[in-house]
Amino acid sequence: MEKANPPSFDRVEDLAQLRNLNESSVLHTLRQRYGNNLIHTYAGPSMITINPCHPLAIYSDKIVQMFKGCKLEDMPPHIYSAGQMAYRTLMSTKKDQSIAFIGRSGSGKSTNFRHVLGYLAQVAGSVNNTLDVPRLNAINSLLEAFGNSRTIMNANATRFSQIFSIDFDHSGVIASASIQVLMLEKTRVVRRPEGEPNFNIFYQLLAGLDSRTKREMQLDNLSEPNMFMTPLQRSEDKAAAAQAFQRLGGAAEHLDITALELRALWSVIAAIYHLGTAGVTKSNLGRAGFARPPAAQRAAHCLGISVEDLARAIFTGSVSSGTLNRTRHKNDANALSDGLEALEGFVVGLYGEVFTVLLSLINRAIASPAHTAASIIVVDTPGFQNPATCGRPAGATFEELCHNYGQERLQLMFHDKTITALKERYESEQIEVPDLDDLTEMSTPQPLIKLIDKQSMARDRKSTRLNSSHLCNL
């Protein structure tokens, strides 16, 4: 049984203003506001946003102008108020600001991430239109194609962490920008949880390429089985994928990516598809090789190399980089499994390079050598995901563990800044607050993070000892 608040506190804009602040009153307030399409609510210095799961007319240019130049106390809770507060603080202090989104997968983090970036681009403007709304939309289209996929919890889930830095000059105008991507789920290309598809770009490419380019990349016959993906079957899915692919061409033009550069990306994606068709088999000599040599020939054609060089790079590791330095024995009993692992590793690396090149092309378009005063850094990461609660008894993948760990780290930062730091300040200033000790009992991810960090550090120390022993033996 918890205390309720008087009716005058119904739909209050800031949860910190509640007379009786408890779990029931917080949920009641959020439910009231959500029922009236008020999806944003202040929680002290933070903001809670609930995904409405349908479009709302609250992101127009007119509303952007309403928030422009406002102080925090003059703004209702809205994602634009978060952007305006960061921009206003940057202008007054000339210090870097940051906005991070935390929550479950499918909670709307990436959507709000885009709204914040769009607001800052419209309010601040940019030198020579370095970063305007059309360019932001183009960036989103390309990264969403190469880095998003449907998951068990989200129809269009982001499978990478993104740090978007917007750099402002002394007058408050955007002078430059850059994107850093971390923890791209590259292994999704070759291995995915049951029932989940590959990255969007594969289906968009196969459905949207014109007939001539399909013939040149030898993608006109997709009837053979593919170990990496299954082409779309339903006509409406193909039509949607084809439309999305056409938008990629316009997005590339906005970012000054040439047709030749774009074709190079398509060629590598096509090669990955052909390698999925080529597969792996064990020869009479006990060596791993391509199960379908014609498909391997098509992959080599797309990469611009001979099929012999391709097979050598994958199965024997005879490459100049030395990253695939593997030696096979003629009668290796594990030749088939090793060959499959080699093919998957090659494809994962190949897709990682494609994404890196795409990111370089995007940064080339939005970066500038101009002198900047301060930056606003906006962070978007894949959300919390617990497959066991969604009917997947096998549990989470390693990549999902990494994404969840990243979210736990952000949660810990949120806990430290909003609860731990507040308690320490009250104690240092000797301010007596009722139930202050209850703050220490609030749920914190610190024990879990310490446990994971402890295990990883212990493993790292063990690895260091082994390496030292190996050097001594040498």
Short mmCIF file of C-alpha atoms in Angstrom, two decimals, residues 457-473:
data_model
loop_
_atom_site.label_atom_id
_atom_site.label_comp_id
_atom_site.label_asym_id
_atom_site.label_seq_id
_atom_site.Cartn_x
_atom_site.Cartn_y
_atom_site.Cartn_z
CA MET A 457 40.02 -8.95 -15.93
CA ALA A 458 40.83 -12.33 -14.41
CA ARG A 459 40.85 -13.88 -17.88
CA ASP A 460 43.05 -11.04 -19.15
CA ARG A 461 45.57 -11.58 -16.31
CA LYS A 462 45.63 -15.30 -17.08
CA SER A 463 46.29 -14.57 -20.76
CA THR A 464 49.10 -12.18 -19.80
CA ARG A 465 50.76 -14.85 -17.63
CA LEU A 466 50.55 -17.37 -20.46
CA ASN A 467 52.11 -14.94 -22.91
CA SER A 468 54.91 -14.15 -20.45
CA SER A 469 55.58 -17.86 -19.95
CA HIS A 470 55.66 -18.37 -23.70
CA LEU A 471 58.21 -15.58 -24.14
CA CYS A 472 60.39 -17.06 -21.38
CA ASN A 473 60.35 -20.44 -23.12
#
